[in-house]
């Protein structure tokens, strides 16, 4: 049975969150899979390319001279979350606490599927 547009968007947004490392604690890294998710989301968006380009740019962000590693990581994750939020808005996902909780559930590894999958 094919996925609906909303299910595909949800899964791609969960992948963006995974790339941010918000729930895994891992350092964000660009990948072809993530590039595909961004391309898919853009194809479903309102046509504003800026948050997609910025998201990709900030995946490789190493900080500016003078920032220690923790500060650079904070700046990077803050910018990535801002881009993610703009991307969510561009594809019609509201930024309500319920939506963010649904995205967070997509990361939980308890052996069960998230309710939106």
PDB file of N, CA, C and O in Angstrom, residues 4 10 12 33 36-37 66-67 70 77 87 94:
ATOM      1  N   UNK A   4       0.894   7.957   1.902  1.00  0.00           N
ATOM      2  CA  UNK A   4       0.274   9.221   1.520  1.00  0.00           C
ATOM      3  C   UNK A   4       1.343  10.314   1.507  1.00  0.00           C
ATOM      4  O   UNK A   4       2.445  10.135   2.051  1.00  0.00           O
ATOM      5  N   UNK A  10       6.177  13.431   6.699  1.00  0.00           N
ATOM      6  CA  UNK A  10       6.496  13.137   8.095  1.00  0.00           C
ATOM      7  C   UNK A  10       7.813  12.365   8.190  1.00  0.00           C
ATOM      8  O   UNK A  10       8.697  12.704   8.977  1.00  0.00           O
ATOM      9  N   UNK A  12      10.284  12.183   6.071  1.00  0.00           N
ATOM     10  CA  UNK A  12      11.413  13.014   5.655  1.00  0.00           C
ATOM     11  C   UNK A  12      11.786  14.022   6.742  1.00  0.00           C
ATOM     12  O   UNK A  12      12.967  14.278   6.981  1.00  0.00           O
ATOM     13  N   UNK A  33      21.322  10.246   1.338  1.00  0.00           N
ATOM     14  CA  UNK A  33      19.958   9.977   1.816  1.00  0.00           C
ATOM     15  C   UNK A  33      19.302  11.264   2.318  1.00  0.00           C
ATOM     16  O   UNK A  33      18.136  11.531   2.037  1.00  0.00           O
ATOM     17  N   UNK A  36      18.382  13.455  -0.555  1.00  0.00           N
ATOM     18  CA  UNK A  36      17.136  12.988  -1.158  1.00  0.00           C
ATOM     19  C   UNK A  36      15.921  13.483  -0.362  1.00  0.00           C
ATOM     20  O   UNK A  36      14.935  13.941  -0.937  1.00  0.00           O
ATOM     21  N   UNK A  37      15.984  13.382   0.973  1.00  0.00           N
ATOM     22  CA  UNK A  37      14.881  13.867   1.808  1.00  0.00           C
ATOM     23  C   UNK A  37      14.638  15.353   1.579  1.00  0.00           C
ATOM     24  O   UNK A  37      13.486  15.790   1.450  1.00  0.00           O
ATOM     25  N   UNK A  66      37.282  31.494  17.246  1.00  0.00           N
ATOM     26  CA  UNK A  66      36.914  32.087  18.521  1.00  0.00           C
ATOM     27  C   UNK A  66      35.827  31.314  19.250  1.00  0.00           C
ATOM     28  O   UNK A  66      35.650  31.502  20.446  1.00  0.00           O
ATOM     29  N   UNK A  67      35.082  30.467  18.541  1.00  0.00           N
ATOM     30  CA  UNK A  67      34.062  29.639  19.197  1.00  0.00           C
ATOM     31  C   UNK A  67      34.714  28.357  19.688  1.00  0.00           C
ATOM     32  O   UNK A  67      35.495  27.738  18.970  1.00  0.00           O
ATOM     33  N   UNK A  70      31.791  23.431  22.007  1.00  0.00           N
ATOM     34  CA  UNK A  70      30.420  23.428  22.519  1.00  0.00           C
ATOM     35  C   UNK A  70      29.604  24.580  21.947  1.00  0.00           C
ATOM     36  O   UNK A  70      28.435  24.402  21.587  1.00  0.00           O
ATOM     37  N   UNK A  77      23.324  23.544  15.861  1.00  0.00           N
ATOM     38  CA  UNK A  77      22.037  22.891  16.109  1.00  0.00           C
ATOM     39  C   UNK A  77      20.896  23.905  16.119  1.00  0.00           C
ATOM     40  O   UNK A  77      19.805  23.606  15.638  1.00  0.00           O
ATOM     41  N   UNK A  87      11.326  24.600   6.956  1.00  0.00           N
ATOM     42  CA  UNK A  87      11.001  23.547   5.993  1.00  0.00           C
ATOM     43  C   UNK A  87       9.643  22.941   6.331  1.00  0.00           C
ATOM     44  O   UNK A  87       8.806  22.738   5.447  1.00  0.00           O
ATOM     45  N   UNK A  94       2.320  22.224  10.625  1.00  0.00           N
ATOM     46  CA  UNK A  94       2.276  23.249  11.656  1.00  0.00           C
ATOM     47  C   UNK A  94       3.380  23.057  12.668  1.00  0.00           C
ATOM     48  O   UNK A  94       3.898  21.961  12.837  1.00  0.00           O
TER      49      UNK A  94
END
